[in-house]
Amino acid sequence: MCEPVNAELLFQNLGETLDASYVQVSRTLDDLIQQVQRTVEGIRAVQDEESLVQTNQRAVKAVKDLAQKTSKGNHLQNVSQTRKELQQAITKASKELDKSDAAKIVPKLDVESTTASPLLEKVIAEHLYTQGRFEIADQFLQESNIDPDSVEDREAMRDMFKIVSDIKLMNLDLALSWVSGDNSNGLSASKKRSLHFMLTKIQFLKMLHEGLKKEAIDFSRRSFTPFMSSHLPEIQRLMASVLFVNPETIAAASSSPSSLSPPSAMIQRIQSQYKDLLEPIDWNDVAMNFARDYCQAFGLSENSPLFLCVTAGITAMPVIQKMSSLSKEGAWIGEKKLLAEVDLGPDYQFHSIFTCPVSKDNASDKNPPVLLKCGHVICQQSMLKLTKPPFRRFK
Amino acid sequence: MDRSGRVTTLRVARRPFPIPGMPSSSSSSSSSSDAAGAAKEERKAPSPEELPLVSEDKIELALQQQRKQQMKVLCENAPVWEYQTVRVPLEQLAKVSRQIQRQLEREVQQQLLLLQNLPKRQTKEKLDANQLASALEAILTRLQSIRSKLEDIKQVEKKLITKSIQRCKHLSSISALALPAEGKGALEKQHKEIWNWHRTRLDRMIAEYMARKGCIKAARLIVTDSNLQDLVDVDVYQTLQQISESLTKQNCQPALKWCAENRLRLKKINNNIEFNLRVQEFMELVKKQERKQAIEYAQKNLTPFVLLSSSSSLGVSSSSLSSSMSLSSSMSRSLGSSVGNLAKSSSDSAGASTSLIDDPEEAKRNMKLLQRALASLSVPVSLIASPQNPYRDMFCEERWTTLRQQFEKCFFDANCFNPNPLLTSNLAFGIPALKTKKCGKEYNRNCPTCQKNFKRLGSRLPYALKASTKIVCRLSGRLMNEDNPPMVLPNGQVYSLQALQQMALENGGEIICPISQKQFPFSQVTKAFIV
């Protein structure tokens, strides 16, 4: 297991070694510079009553001394030595990282097949579309020489993000027109109606929150009628809330409990009945719900499949590694079935699987699960095997 | 009995367990077995009305526990993949450090030499005090400039270390999230943070994949968008892309430049890319019929790869060089002599010519390739393109593709990258874990492996092993377990207890099967025992 904590320590130590080495180098250089400087100053300082010849002689001597001192002194060695130590520290750190388990795990897998290439690019582009990053996806497809239109659901996603970004900006027009139009026919009728109602309700609430009572009432006259049969109780409640939900009460209700003037008894009563309507509208939540229903309408998945696969891979890796440690490295890839079960948790369960407790086989069309009298369920083949000897009954 | 064959439809083995008090519709032939079965069945399954109401909270709690466990696993396993992330900047640091060391040593040594030579210079040129002082001042200025630049140089190395520490911190943040969270909303928050970390990880892997495939602009867009600045080595990939592009355009120069800069590292990983590049350039000259230049090129650039550095033992003797070439045509005789000259001149200057090889084994291997290359000189122009050309493989254009692939592999090796992009490795583990035989047949829009593209990606990967039964209720979408067991309707359809109880409550004790639209009273459902 690559322990990043240890690695962090490694790097911090390296940083310290680096600092120390630079201190050493600068000290060495400073010393050398000082010596040269002194010599220069010595030469330049012309003494009184000194002849030219004497000055020259003195200069020559000073230079000779300097040359001797520097050849004996170990400036170069100092610099080299300290750098060498740094190099050694780096090499040591590299070796330590190479020894860790993480170094052995990932590289050995050779899955890259030439046919996978345009596929994986498209998968990545789809993933980016689900995140709304259209420019990045298009740039990527362009650089990979793939036609953007060959990626399915591109337009659908584009439209969804347009609507979603509008919702986040508190504008429900596009959403309402989508849900009332034909494009939302992928949803079941009841689902479509409840989504439509939810959006209408939010629109209504928005007007109340802004204090536009009259507009809200007009809007409700127009828009709530189709829902009278299905959502009557809720509509009644909403209409009653016109009296009580307005910017003042909202402000009063949202004032913190520790404020100086506690909310009046009236406000408290309103709060108890209409708490959810007084809260500010969570537009992100509305957007998320809309996106979920939109995906259902088009048969798109709610979460990005790429993300699910990748996180599944993280959970699966140690299990598979352990399983494959018994056989040749990487041989498990060519097998038909994994030899170990990977438990991915409840969120990754998409298909129902029935495993016969007797034969440990998976049920299939040819071998369906069969209900016994006692209520237990086994595979049909297991049942047939158990009834082969001419018993009428069996355990 | 439903014959749709779905797992959640059970075929009733005998007939439904006779409900006491209800007229049995059994035929007389199996009545005896019925009686036997009834007698045996003393421990009656409790009637559905007696079963306690499955509480939503209990289910949620169980789910939460499972999720918590899964989240923990996700946190603990994630850092294991990150060898490359942490190792690459270290390798860059090593390289930069070496360069800086060479530079510093060279500069200091230079100035010291000047200092030490000054007395000799003085005697020779009869310098006076002034000139000596000026000379010293020049040295002083130079030393001071080195000293002042020290800080900048230090930053270059320091930056790499800081980058590495940033990465380590980012990675350890996920390990910290594996610890249990206290407090009311803390668990929710923690799960959110875990998902966010994993989303960032996916972004990193996508950026890396894009950069590997040469889509540098897209990679940079993601890096900016998701704030991955210090976490992805896009610059290194860009260097690779530039060299790769030049190799595609059949230009070896940038690649050779890179090899020269990284010779030490290449030696450690034992890769002969440089020699192959040189051979390819030689072949290009041969193709252009520039034979004389080709031979000169070989003499200058190919011989260092076949001669060992120790002058006492030549990896190859000049005689073997020329004798091992079986040249037949008259042209080749003259070539043979020039080849012989080539060998001779190399052996003459054996001590002086630079050798880049230490390993006699490698020298022998290179020799073989060199022989083929030189031999291809003898192929007459007309024969080059024909299928009878025995040195066809030396002339073919595919050599460039192989060369480029070898270079890419070598580049990744030298910089301590994984040979495959992390994304493909990760998917290779993830897809088998999700893949079932049902995917595609029973399309579930949320299942990744049901998607067309994923199906094709994973077509050669193994299926997941499912050793335990997991049934998803078609009414509520929930997993069935001991708290929420499966119940069988008289028509063979199976749904979870909780969903049926809910439906019964809403419809006054009646269950309407959504598949067949048949109505049954709640008392007619029986519990199925699924292990």
CSV table of N, CA and C in Angstrom, one decimal, chain A residues 1 8 11 18-19 22 26 30 40 44 56 60 71 80 83 87 90 94 98 102 105 109 112 119 121 126-127 133 136 139-140 143 152 296 300-302 309-310 313-314 317-318 333 335-336 338 341 343-347 349-353 355 362 369-371 373-377 392, chain B residues 11 13-14 34 41 63 67 70 77 80-81 83 87 97-98 101 105 116 122 128-130 136-137 147 153-154 157-158 164 169 198 201-203 209-210 213 216-218 222 225-226 420-421 426 429-430 438-439 442 444-447 450 452-453 462-463 465-470 472 528-529:
chain,number,residue,atom,x,y,z
A,1,MET,N,0.9,-1.2,0.0
A,1,MET,CA,0.0,0.0,0.0
A,1,MET,C,0.9,1.2,0.0
A,8,GLU,N,4.9,11.7,2.1
A,8,GLU,CA,5.0,13.2,2.4
A,8,GLU,C,6.2,13.4,3.3
A,11,PHE,N,9.4,13.5,1.3
A,11,PHE,CA,9.6,14.7,0.6
A,11,PHE,C,10.0,15.8,1.5
A,18,LEU,N,17.7,19.6,0.9
A,18,LEU,CA,17.9,20.6,-0.1
A,18,LEU,C,18.3,21.9,0.5
A,19,ASP,N,17.5,22.3,1.5
A,19,ASP,CA,17.8,23.6,2.1
A,19,ASP,C,19.2,23.6,2.7
A,22,TYR,N,21.9,23.9,0.1
A,22,TYR,CA,22.1,25.2,-0.5
A,22,TYR,C,22.8,26.2,0.5
A,26,SER,N,26.1,28.1,-0.5
A,26,SER,CA,26.2,29.6,-0.4
A,26,SER,C,27.4,30.0,0.6
A,30,ASP,N,30.4,32.1,-0.5
A,30,ASP,CA,30.7,33.4,0.3
A,30,ASP,C,32.1,33.4,0.7
A,40,VAL,N,41.7,41.6,-3.6
A,40,VAL,CA,41.5,42.7,-4.5
A,40,VAL,C,41.7,44.0,-3.8
A,44,ARG,N,44.4,46.9,-4.4
A,44,ARG,CA,44.0,48.3,-4.8
A,44,ARG,C,44.4,49.3,-3.7
A,56,ASN,N,53.5,46.3,-7.5
A,56,ASN,CA,53.4,45.2,-8.4
A,56,ASN,C,53.8,43.9,-7.6
A,60,VAL,N,51.6,40.6,-6.9
A,60,VAL,CA,51.9,39.3,-7.4
A,60,VAL,C,51.9,38.3,-6.2
A,71,SER,N,43.8,26.5,-3.8
A,71,SER,CA,44.1,25.2,-4.3
A,71,SER,C,44.1,24.2,-3.1
A,80,SER,N,30.7,19.9,-4.4
A,80,SER,CA,30.4,18.6,-4.9
A,80,SER,C,29.8,17.7,-3.9
A,83,ARG,N,26.2,18.5,-2.9
A,83,ARG,CA,25.3,18.1,-4.0
A,83,ARG,C,25.1,16.6,-4.1
A,87,GLN,N,21.9,14.2,-4.0
A,87,GLN,CA,21.6,13.2,-5.0
A,87,GLN,C,21.3,11.9,-4.4
A,90,ILE,N,17.9,11.7,-2.9
A,90,ILE,CA,16.9,11.6,-3.9
A,90,ILE,C,16.8,10.1,-4.3
A,94,SER,N,13.7,7.5,-4.0
A,94,SER,CA,13.2,6.8,-5.2
A,94,SER,C,13.1,5.3,-4.9
A,98,ASP,N,9.9,2.9,-4.9
A,98,ASP,CA,9.8,1.7,-5.8
A,98,ASP,C,9.6,0.4,-5.1
A,102,ALA,N,2.6,-0.3,-4.0
A,102,ALA,CA,1.8,0.3,-5.1
A,102,ALA,C,2.6,0.2,-6.4
A,105,ILE,N,1.7,-3.0,-8.2
A,105,ILE,CA,0.3,-3.3,-8.6
A,105,ILE,C,-0.1,-3.0,-10.0
A,109,LEU,N,-0.8,-4.7,-16.0
A,109,LEU,CA,-2.0,-5.0,-16.8
A,109,LEU,C,-1.9,-4.4,-18.2
A,112,GLU,N,-4.8,-2.4,-23.2
A,112,GLU,CA,-5.0,-1.5,-24.3
A,112,GLU,C,-5.1,-2.3,-25.6
A,119,LEU,N,-13.6,4.0,-28.8
A,119,LEU,CA,-14.7,3.7,-27.8
A,119,LEU,C,-14.5,4.5,-26.6
A,121,GLU,N,-12.7,7.1,-26.0
A,121,GLU,CA,-12.8,8.5,-26.2
A,121,GLU,C,-14.3,8.9,-26.1
A,126,GLU,N,-19.0,11.2,-23.4
A,126,GLU,CA,-20.3,11.1,-22.8
A,126,GLU,C,-20.3,11.5,-21.4
A,127,HIS,N,-19.3,11.0,-20.7
A,127,HIS,CA,-19.2,11.4,-19.3
A,127,HIS,C,-19.1,12.9,-19.1
A,133,ARG,N,-19.9,19.6,-19.3
A,133,ARG,CA,-18.7,20.3,-19.8
A,133,ARG,C,-18.6,20.1,-21.3
A,136,ILE,N,-15.2,21.2,-23.3
A,136,ILE,CA,-14.0,20.3,-23.1
A,136,ILE,C,-14.2,19.0,-23.9
A,139,GLN,N,-13.8,19.8,-27.6
A,139,GLN,CA,-12.3,20.0,-27.9
A,139,GLN,C,-11.6,18.7,-28.0
A,140,PHE,N,-11.9,17.8,-27.0
A,140,PHE,CA,-11.3,16.5,-27.0
A,140,PHE,C,-11.6,15.7,-28.2
A,143,GLU,N,-9.7,17.0,-31.2
A,143,GLU,CA,-8.3,16.7,-31.2
A,143,GLU,C,-8.1,15.2,-31.4
A,152,GLU,N,-23.7,9.4,-28.8
A,152,GLU,CA,-25.2,9.4,-28.7
A,152,GLU,C,-25.6,10.3,-27.5
A,296,GLN,N,-34.7,9.9,-16.9
A,296,GLN,CA,-35.6,8.7,-17.0
A,296,GLN,C,-36.4,8.8,-18.3
A,300,LEU,N,-31.7,7.6,-20.0
A,300,LEU,CA,-30.3,7.8,-19.6
A,300,LEU,C,-30.0,7.4,-18.2
A,301,SER,N,-28.8,7.1,-17.9
A,301,SER,CA,-28.6,6.7,-16.5
A,301,SER,C,-28.4,7.9,-15.6
A,302,GLU,N,-28.7,7.7,-14.3
A,302,GLU,CA,-28.7,8.9,-13.4
A,302,GLU,C,-27.3,9.3,-13.1
A,309,CYS,N,-18.1,2.8,-13.0
A,309,CYS,CA,-17.1,1.8,-13.3
A,309,CYS,C,-15.8,2.0,-12.6
A,310,VAL,N,-15.4,3.3,-12.6
A,310,VAL,CA,-14.1,3.6,-12.0
A,310,VAL,C,-14.1,3.3,-10.5
A,313,GLY,N,-14.0,-0.2,-9.8
A,313,GLY,CA,-12.7,-0.7,-10.0
A,313,GLY,C,-11.8,-0.6,-8.8
A,314,ILE,N,-12.0,0.5,-8.1
A,314,ILE,CA,-11.2,0.8,-6.9
A,314,ILE,C,-11.5,-0.3,-5.8
A,317,MET,N,-10.2,-3.9,-7.1
A,317,MET,CA,-8.8,-4.2,-7.3
A,317,MET,C,-8.2,-5.1,-6.3
A,318,PRO,N,-8.2,-4.8,-5.0
A,318,PRO,CA,-7.5,-5.7,-4.0
A,318,PRO,C,-8.1,-7.1,-4.1
A,333,ILE,N,-7.4,-11.9,-16.6
A,333,ILE,CA,-8.1,-11.1,-17.6
A,333,ILE,C,-8.7,-11.9,-18.7
A,335,GLU,N,-9.8,-14.9,-18.5
A,335,GLU,CA,-10.7,-15.9,-18.0
A,335,GLU,C,-12.1,-15.5,-18.4
A,336,LYS,N,-13.0,-16.5,-18.3
A,336,LYS,CA,-14.4,-16.1,-18.6
A,336,LYS,C,-15.1,-15.5,-17.4
A,338,LEU,N,-14.6,-14.1,-13.2
A,338,LEU,CA,-13.8,-13.8,-12.0
A,338,LEU,C,-13.9,-15.0,-11.0
A,341,GLU,N,-15.6,-13.1,-5.5
A,341,GLU,CA,-16.8,-12.2,-5.6
A,341,GLU,C,-16.3,-10.8,-5.1
A,343,ASP,N,-17.7,-7.5,-3.6
A,343,ASP,CA,-18.9,-6.9,-3.0
A,343,ASP,C,-18.9,-5.4,-3.2
A,344,LEU,N,-19.7,-4.8,-4.0
A,344,LEU,CA,-19.7,-3.4,-4.3
A,344,LEU,C,-20.6,-2.6,-3.5
A,345,GLY,N,-21.5,-3.2,-2.8
A,345,GLY,CA,-22.4,-2.4,-2.0
A,345,GLY,C,-23.7,-2.3,-2.6
A,346,PRO,N,-24.7,-1.7,-1.9
A,346,PRO,CA,-26.1,-1.7,-2.4
A,346,PRO,C,-26.3,-0.8,-3.6
A,347,ASP,N,-25.4,0.2,-3.7
A,347,ASP,CA,-25.6,1.2,-4.8
A,347,ASP,C,-25.2,0.7,-6.2
A,349,GLN,N,-26.0,-2.4,-7.3
A,349,GLN,CA,-26.8,-3.6,-7.6
A,349,GLN,C,-27.8,-3.2,-8.7
A,350,PHE,N,-27.6,-3.7,-9.9
A,350,PHE,CA,-28.5,-3.3,-11.0
A,350,PHE,C,-29.3,-4.4,-11.5
A,351,HIS,N,-28.8,-5.6,-11.4
A,351,HIS,CA,-29.6,-6.8,-11.9
A,351,HIS,C,-29.8,-7.7,-10.7
A,352,SER,N,-31.0,-8.4,-10.8
A,352,SER,CA,-31.2,-9.4,-9.8
A,352,SER,C,-30.5,-10.7,-10.2
A,353,ILE,N,-29.9,-11.2,-9.2
A,353,ILE,CA,-29.1,-12.5,-9.5
A,353,ILE,C,-29.6,-13.5,-8.5
A,355,THR,N,-28.7,-17.2,-7.0
A,355,THR,CA,-27.7,-18.2,-7.0
A,355,THR,C,-28.3,-19.4,-6.2
A,362,ASN,N,-25.7,-19.8,-11.2
A,362,ASN,CA,-26.6,-18.7,-11.4
A,362,ASN,C,-27.8,-19.1,-12.2
A,369,PRO,N,-35.2,-20.3,-11.3
A,369,PRO,CA,-35.4,-20.7,-9.9
A,369,PRO,C,-36.9,-21.2,-9.7
A,370,VAL,N,-37.0,-22.1,-8.8
A,370,VAL,CA,-38.2,-22.8,-8.6
A,370,VAL,C,-38.6,-22.8,-7.2
A,371,LEU,N,-39.9,-22.6,-6.9
A,371,LEU,CA,-40.4,-22.5,-5.5
A,371,LEU,C,-40.9,-23.8,-5.1
A,373,LYS,N,-42.6,-26.4,-2.0
A,373,LYS,CA,-43.7,-26.3,-1.1
A,373,LYS,C,-43.4,-25.6,0.2
A,374,CYS,N,-42.2,-25.9,0.7
A,374,CYS,CA,-41.8,-25.3,2.0
A,374,CYS,C,-41.5,-23.8,1.9
A,375,GLY,N,-41.4,-23.3,0.7
A,375,GLY,CA,-41.1,-21.9,0.5
A,375,GLY,C,-39.7,-21.7,0.1
A,376,HIS,N,-38.9,-22.7,0.1
A,376,HIS,CA,-37.5,-22.5,-0.3
A,376,HIS,C,-37.4,-22.5,-1.8
A,377,VAL,N,-36.4,-21.9,-2.3
A,377,VAL,CA,-36.2,-21.7,-3.7
A,377,VAL,C,-34.9,-22.3,-4.1
A,392,ARG,N,-40.9,-39.5,-3.9
A,392,ARG,CA,-41.9,-38.5,-4.2
A,392,ARG,C,-41.6,-37.2,-3.4
B,11,ARG,N,-41.1,-20.4,-10.9
B,11,ARG,CA,-42.0,-21.4,-11.4
B,11,ARG,C,-42.4,-22.3,-10.2
B,13,ALA,N,-43.1,-25.3,-8.1
B,13,ALA,CA,-42.8,-26.7,-8.3
B,13,ALA,C,-44.0,-27.6,-8.3
B,14,ARG,N,-44.7,-27.6,-7.2
B,14,ARG,CA,-45.9,-28.3,-7.2
B,14,ARG,C,-47.0,-27.3,-7.5
B,34,ASP,N,-49.9,-34.2,-2.4
B,34,ASP,CA,-50.3,-33.0,-1.7
B,34,ASP,C,-50.4,-33.3,-0.2
B,41,GLU,N,-45.4,-30.6,6.0
B,41,GLU,CA,-45.2,-29.2,6.3
B,41,GLU,C,-45.9,-28.8,7.6
B,63,LEU,N,-29.2,-0.1,5.0
B,63,LEU,CA,-28.5,0.4,3.8
B,63,LEU,C,-27.4,1.3,4.1
B,67,ARG,N,-23.5,1.1,3.2
B,67,ARG,CA,-22.8,2.2,2.4
B,67,ARG,C,-21.6,2.6,3.2
B,70,GLN,N,-18.8,0.4,2.4
B,70,GLN,CA,-18.3,0.6,1.1
B,70,GLN,C,-17.4,1.8,1.0
B,77,ASN,N,-8.7,2.1,-0.4
B,77,ASN,CA,-8.1,1.5,-1.6
B,77,ASN,C,-7.5,2.6,-2.6
B,80,VAL,N,-3.7,3.5,-3.3
B,80,VAL,CA,-2.8,2.4,-3.8
B,80,VAL,C,-2.5,2.7,-5.3
B,81,TRP,N,-3.3,3.3,-6.0
B,81,TRP,CA,-3.1,3.5,-7.4
B,81,TRP,C,-2.1,4.6,-7.8
B,83,TYR,N,1.0,5.4,-7.3
B,83,TYR,CA,2.5,5.4,-7.4
B,83,TYR,C,3.0,6.4,-8.4
B,87,ARG,N,5.7,9.4,-7.9
B,87,ARG,CA,7.0,9.0,-8.3
B,87,ARG,C,7.6,10.0,-9.4
B,97,SER,N,18.3,18.0,-10.6
B,97,SER,CA,19.3,18.0,-9.6
B,97,SER,C,20.7,17.8,-10.2
B,98,ARG,N,20.7,16.7,-11.1
B,98,ARG,CA,21.9,16.4,-11.7
B,98,ARG,C,22.4,17.5,-12.6
B,101,GLN,N,23.8,20.3,-10.5
B,101,GLN,CA,25.1,19.9,-9.9
B,101,GLN,C,26.2,20.1,-10.9
B,105,GLU,N,29.1,22.8,-10.4
B,105,GLU,CA,30.5,22.4,-10.3
B,105,GLU,C,31.4,23.0,-11.4
B,116,GLN,N,43.9,29.9,-10.1
B,116,GLN,CA,45.1,29.2,-9.9
B,116,GLN,C,46.1,29.4,-11.0
B,122,GLN,N,50.6,35.7,-14.9
B,122,GLN,CA,51.3,37.0,-14.6
B,122,GLN,C,52.8,36.9,-15.0
B,128,ASP,N,50.7,43.8,-14.4
B,128,ASP,CA,51.0,44.7,-13.2
B,128,ASP,C,49.9,44.6,-12.2
B,129,ALA,N,50.0,45.4,-11.1
B,129,ALA,CA,49.0,45.3,-10.1
B,129,ALA,C,47.6,45.6,-10.6
B,130,ASN,N,47.5,46.6,-11.4
B,130,ASN,CA,46.2,47.0,-11.9
B,130,ASN,C,45.5,45.9,-12.6
B,136,LEU,N,41.2,39.7,-11.1
B,136,LEU,CA,40.6,39.2,-9.9
B,136,LEU,C,39.1,39.7,-9.8
B,137,GLU,N,39.0,41.0,-10.2
B,137,GLU,CA,37.6,41.6,-10.1
B,137,GLU,C,36.7,40.8,-11.1
B,147,ARG,N,26.5,33.4,-7.1
B,147,ARG,CA,25.9,33.4,-5.7
B,147,ARG,C,24.5,34.0,-5.7
B,153,ILE,N,17.9,29.2,-8.6
B,153,ILE,CA,18.2,27.8,-8.9
B,153,ILE,C,17.5,26.9,-7.9
B,154,LYS,N,17.6,27.4,-6.6
B,154,LYS,CA,17.0,26.6,-5.6
B,154,LYS,C,15.5,26.5,-5.8
B,157,GLU,N,14.3,23.6,-7.9
B,157,GLU,CA,14.2,22.3,-7.2
B,157,GLU,C,13.1,22.3,-6.1
B,158,LYS,N,13.1,23.4,-5.4
B,158,LYS,CA,12.1,23.5,-4.3
B,158,LYS,C,10.7,23.3,-4.9
B,164,SER,N,5.4,17.8,-5.1
B,164,SER,CA,5.2,16.4,-4.6
B,164,SER,C,4.5,16.4,-3.2
B,169,LYS,N,-0.3,15.4,0.1
B,169,LYS,CA,-1.4,15.9,0.9
B,169,LYS,C,-2.8,15.5,0.3
B,198,HIS,N,-13.4,11.5,-5.3
B,198,HIS,CA,-13.3,10.5,-6.4
B,198,HIS,C,-13.6,11.1,-7.7
B,201,ARG,N,-10.5,12.6,-8.7
B,201,ARG,CA,-9.6,11.5,-9.2
B,201,ARG,C,-10.0,11.2,-10.6
B,202,LEU,N,-11.3,11.0,-10.9
B,202,LEU,CA,-11.7,10.7,-12.3
B,202,LEU,C,-11.2,11.8,-13.2
B,203,ASP,N,-11.4,13.0,-12.8
B,203,ASP,CA,-11.0,14.1,-13.7
B,203,ASP,C,-9.5,14.0,-13.9
B,209,TYR,N,-5.3,10.7,-19.5
B,209,TYR,CA,-5.6,10.0,-20.7
B,209,TYR,C,-5.6,10.9,-21.9
B,210,MET,N,-6.2,12.1,-21.8
B,210,MET,CA,-6.2,13.0,-22.9
B,210,MET,C,-4.8,13.4,-23.3
B,213,LYS,N,-2.9,10.8,-25.1
B,213,LYS,CA,-3.3,10.6,-26.5
B,213,LYS,C,-3.0,11.8,-27.3
B,216,ILE,N,-3.6,17.7,-25.9
B,216,ILE,CA,-3.1,18.6,-24.8
B,216,ILE,C,-4.0,19.7,-24.5
B,217,LYS,N,-4.6,20.3,-25.5
B,217,LYS,CA,-5.5,21.5,-25.2
B,217,LYS,C,-6.7,21.0,-24.3
B,218,ALA,N,-7.3,19.9,-24.7
B,218,ALA,CA,-8.4,19.4,-23.9
B,218,ALA,C,-7.9,19.1,-22.5
B,222,ILE,N,-9.4,20.7,-18.9
B,222,ILE,CA,-9.9,20.0,-17.7
B,222,ILE,C,-9.1,20.5,-16.4
B,225,ASP,N,-10.4,23.7,-15.4
B,225,ASP,CA,-11.8,23.6,-14.9
B,225,ASP,C,-11.9,23.0,-13.5
B,226,SER,N,-11.1,21.9,-13.3
B,226,SER,CA,-11.3,21.2,-12.0
B,226,SER,C,-10.2,21.6,-11.0
B,420,ASN,N,0.6,2.0,-19.0
B,420,ASN,CA,-0.8,2.2,-19.5
B,420,ASN,C,-1.4,3.4,-18.8
B,421,PRO,N,-2.3,4.0,-19.5
B,421,PRO,CA,-3.0,5.1,-18.7
B,421,PRO,C,-3.8,4.5,-17.5
B,426,ASN,N,-7.8,1.1,-14.5
B,426,ASN,CA,-8.9,1.1,-13.6
B,426,ASN,C,-10.2,0.5,-14.1
B,429,PHE,N,-10.4,-3.3,-14.1
B,429,PHE,CA,-10.9,-3.9,-12.8
B,429,PHE,C,-12.3,-3.7,-12.6
B,430,GLY,N,-12.8,-2.5,-13.0
B,430,GLY,CA,-14.2,-2.1,-12.7
B,430,GLY,C,-15.2,-2.8,-13.5
B,438,LYS,N,-26.6,-10.8,-17.6
B,438,LYS,CA,-27.9,-10.1,-17.9
B,438,LYS,C,-27.8,-8.8,-18.6
B,439,CYS,N,-26.6,-8.2,-18.5
B,439,CYS,CA,-26.4,-6.9,-19.0
B,439,CYS,C,-26.7,-6.8,-20.5
B,442,GLU,N,-31.4,-7.7,-20.0
B,442,GLU,CA,-32.4,-7.1,-19.2
B,442,GLU,C,-31.9,-5.7,-18.9
B,444,ASN,N,-31.0,-2.2,-17.9
B,444,ASN,CA,-31.2,-1.3,-16.7
B,444,ASN,C,-30.5,-0.1,-17.1
B,445,ARG,N,-31.2,1.0,-17.2
B,445,ARG,CA,-30.5,2.2,-17.7
B,445,ARG,C,-29.4,2.7,-16.8
B,446,ASN,N,-29.5,2.3,-15.5
B,446,ASN,CA,-28.5,2.8,-14.5
B,446,ASN,C,-27.3,1.9,-14.5
B,447,CYS,N,-27.4,0.7,-15.1
B,447,CYS,CA,-26.2,-0.2,-15.0
B,447,CYS,C,-25.2,0.2,-16.1
B,450,CYS,N,-24.6,-2.2,-19.0
B,450,CYS,CA,-25.7,-2.4,-20.0
B,450,CYS,C,-25.5,-1.4,-21.2
B,452,LYS,N,-24.2,0.4,-24.3
B,452,LYS,CA,-23.6,-0.2,-25.5
B,452,LYS,C,-22.1,-0.1,-25.5
B,453,ASN,N,-21.6,1.1,-25.3
B,453,ASN,CA,-20.1,1.3,-25.4
B,453,ASN,C,-19.4,0.5,-24.3
B,462,PRO,N,-13.6,-10.6,-18.2
B,462,PRO,CA,-14.5,-11.7,-17.5
B,462,PRO,C,-15.7,-11.1,-16.9
B,463,TYR,N,-16.7,-12.1,-16.6
B,463,TYR,CA,-17.9,-11.7,-15.9
B,463,TYR,C,-17.6,-11.7,-14.4
B,465,LEU,N,-18.4,-12.7,-10.6
B,465,LEU,CA,-18.9,-13.9,-9.9
B,465,LEU,C,-19.9,-13.4,-8.8
B,466,LYS,N,-21.1,-13.9,-8.9
B,466,LYS,CA,-22.1,-13.5,-7.9
B,466,LYS,C,-22.4,-14.8,-7.1
B,467,ALA,N,-21.8,-14.9,-5.9
B,467,ALA,CA,-22.0,-16.1,-5.2
B,467,ALA,C,-23.2,-16.1,-4.3
B,468,SER,N,-23.8,-14.9,-4.1
B,468,SER,CA,-24.9,-14.8,-3.2
B,468,SER,C,-26.1,-14.2,-4.0
B,469,THR,N,-27.3,-14.6,-3.6
B,469,THR,CA,-28.5,-14.1,-4.3
B,469,THR,C,-28.8,-12.7,-3.9
B,470,LYS,N,-29.0,-11.9,-4.9
B,470,LYS,CA,-29.5,-10.5,-4.6
B,470,LYS,C,-30.6,-10.2,-5.6
B,472,VAL,N,-33.6,-7.6,-6.7
B,472,VAL,CA,-34.1,-6.2,-6.6
B,472,VAL,C,-35.6,-6.3,-6.8
B,528,ALA,N,-41.1,-16.6,0.4
B,528,ALA,CA,-40.2,-17.5,-0.2
B,528,ALA,C,-38.9,-17.4,0.6
B,529,PHE,N,-38.2,-18.5,0.8
B,529,PHE,CA,-37.0,-18.5,1.5
B,529,PHE,C,-35.8,-18.6,0.6
